[in-house]
Amino acid sequence: MAYNVKYYKELGLGIRRKRVKMGLTQKQAAKRCGIAQNILSKVELGQGGVNDLNFDRIKKFFSIPENEIHKLRFGGEGIVENVDGLTKKIDLLCSQVEQMQSKLETGALPANIPV
């Protein structure tokens, strides 16, 4: 998992809120997750660097659904919304390339301009 500061900070805050709502100390929650307290502390502080096994234990214990992880990872958007946005940008670029090719073919664009 790539380290993304904003992603880890938001995720850490969300996990901390869930833990506090459950009425657990960091030590209690870490023990129930099967991880060391300092690892949970790093996660809550958004410091990242947690291996996949420990991250999976945290996700499972706090019942964090995969789509919530994706929303945080993509700045509030899920994967589908992110792909839709990229598809629209690609369509726009393709349209612009077609327009430039058409202008080049009709002589409206000088041939020595790289396309």
Coordinates of C-alpha atoms in Angstrom, one line a residue:
M1 CA 0.0 0.0 0.0
A2 CA 1.5 3.3 -1.0
Y3 CA 2.1 5.9 1.7
N4 CA -0.3 8.8 1.2
V5 CA -0.2 11.3 4.1
K6 CA -3.7 12.7 3.7
Y7 CA -5.1 9.2 3.4
Y8 CA -3.4 7.9 6.5
K9 CA -4.3 10.9 8.6
E10 CA -8.0 10.6 7.7
L11 CA -8.0 6.9 8.2
G12 CA -6.3 7.3 11.5
L13 CA -8.8 9.8 12.7
G14 CA -11.6 7.5 11.6
I15 CA -10.1 4.6 13.5
R16 CA -9.6 6.7 16.6
R17 CA -13.2 7.9 16.5
K18 CA -14.4 4.3 16.2
R19 CA -12.2 3.2 19.1
V20 CA -13.3 6.0 21.4
K21 CA -16.9 5.3 20.5
M22 CA -16.4 1.7 21.5
G23 CA -15.1 2.9 24.9
L24 CA -11.7 1.3 24.5
T25 CA -8.2 2.6 25.3
Q26 CA -5.6 2.2 22.7
K27 CA -4.0 -0.6 24.7
Q28 CA -7.3 -2.5 24.9
A29 CA -8.1 -2.1 21.2
A30 CA -4.6 -3.1 20.2
K31 CA -4.8 -6.2 22.3
R32 CA -8.2 -7.2 20.7
C33 CA -6.8 -6.5 17.2
G34 CA -3.8 -8.7 18.0
I35 CA -1.2 -6.0 17.4
A36 CA 1.1 -3.9 19.5
Q37 CA -0.2 -0.6 21.0
N38 CA 2.6 1.4 19.2
I39 CA 1.3 0.1 15.9
L40 CA -2.2 1.3 16.6
S41 CA -0.8 4.6 17.8
K42 CA 1.1 5.0 14.5
V43 CA -2.1 4.3 12.6
E44 CA -4.2 6.7 14.6
L45 CA -1.6 9.5 14.2
G46 CA -1.6 8.9 10.4
Q47 CA 2.1 7.9 10.3
G48 CA 1.6 5.0 8.0
G49 CA 4.3 2.3 7.6
V50 CA 2.0 -0.5 8.9
N51 CA 2.4 -3.8 7.2
D52 CA -0.6 -5.4 5.4
L53 CA -1.2 -8.1 8.1
N54 CA -1.5 -5.6 10.9
F55 CA -3.6 -3.2 8.7
D56 CA -5.9 -6.1 7.8
R57 CA -6.3 -6.9 11.6
I58 CA -7.2 -3.3 12.3
K59 CA -9.7 -3.2 9.4
K60 CA -11.4 -6.4 10.6
F61 CA -11.6 -5.4 14.2
F62 CA -13.0 -2.0 13.5
S63 CA -15.3 -3.4 10.7
I64 CA -14.0 -0.9 8.1
P65 CA -15.5 -1.9 4.8
E66 CA -13.3 -1.9 1.7
N67 CA -15.3 0.9 0.0
E68 CA -14.6 3.2 3.0
I69 CA -10.9 2.6 2.6
H70 CA -11.2 3.4 -1.1
K71 CA -13.1 6.6 -0.4
L72 CA -10.3 7.8 1.9
R73 CA -7.6 6.7 -0.5
F74 CA -9.1 8.6 -3.4
G75 CA -10.0 11.8 -1.4
G76 CA -13.6 11.1 -0.8
E77 CA -14.3 9.4 -4.1
G78 CA -14.9 5.7 -4.5
I79 CA -13.1 3.7 -7.3
V80 CA -16.1 4.0 -9.6
E81 CA -16.3 7.7 -9.3
N82 CA -12.6 8.0 -9.8
V83 CA -12.7 5.9 -13.0
D84 CA -15.6 7.8 -14.3
G85 CA -13.7 11.1 -13.9
L86 CA -10.7 9.7 -15.6
T87 CA -12.9 8.3 -18.5
K88 CA -14.3 11.8 -19.0
K89 CA -10.9 13.3 -19.2
I90 CA -9.7 10.7 -21.7
D91 CA -12.8 11.3 -23.8
L92 CA -12.1 15.1 -23.8
L93 CA -8.5 14.5 -24.8
C94 CA -9.5 12.1 -27.6
S95 CA -12.0 14.7 -28.9
Q96 CA -9.3 17.4 -28.9
V97 CA -6.9 15.2 -30.8
E98 CA -9.6 14.4 -33.4
Q99 CA -10.2 18.2 -33.8
M100 CA -6.5 18.9 -34.3
Q101 CA -6.2 16.0 -36.8
S102 CA -9.2 17.4 -38.7
K103 CA -7.7 20.9 -38.8
L104 CA -4.4 19.5 -40.0
E105 CA -6.1 17.5 -42.8
T106 CA -8.1 20.6 -44.0
G107 CA -5.1 22.9 -43.8
A108 CA -6.5 25.0 -40.9
L109 CA -3.5 24.0 -38.8
P110 CA 0.1 24.4 -40.2
A111 CA 1.7 21.0 -40.9
N112 CA 5.0 21.9 -39.0
I113 CA 3.2 22.0 -35.6
P114 CA 3.8 18.7 -33.8
V115 CA 0.5 17.0 -32.8

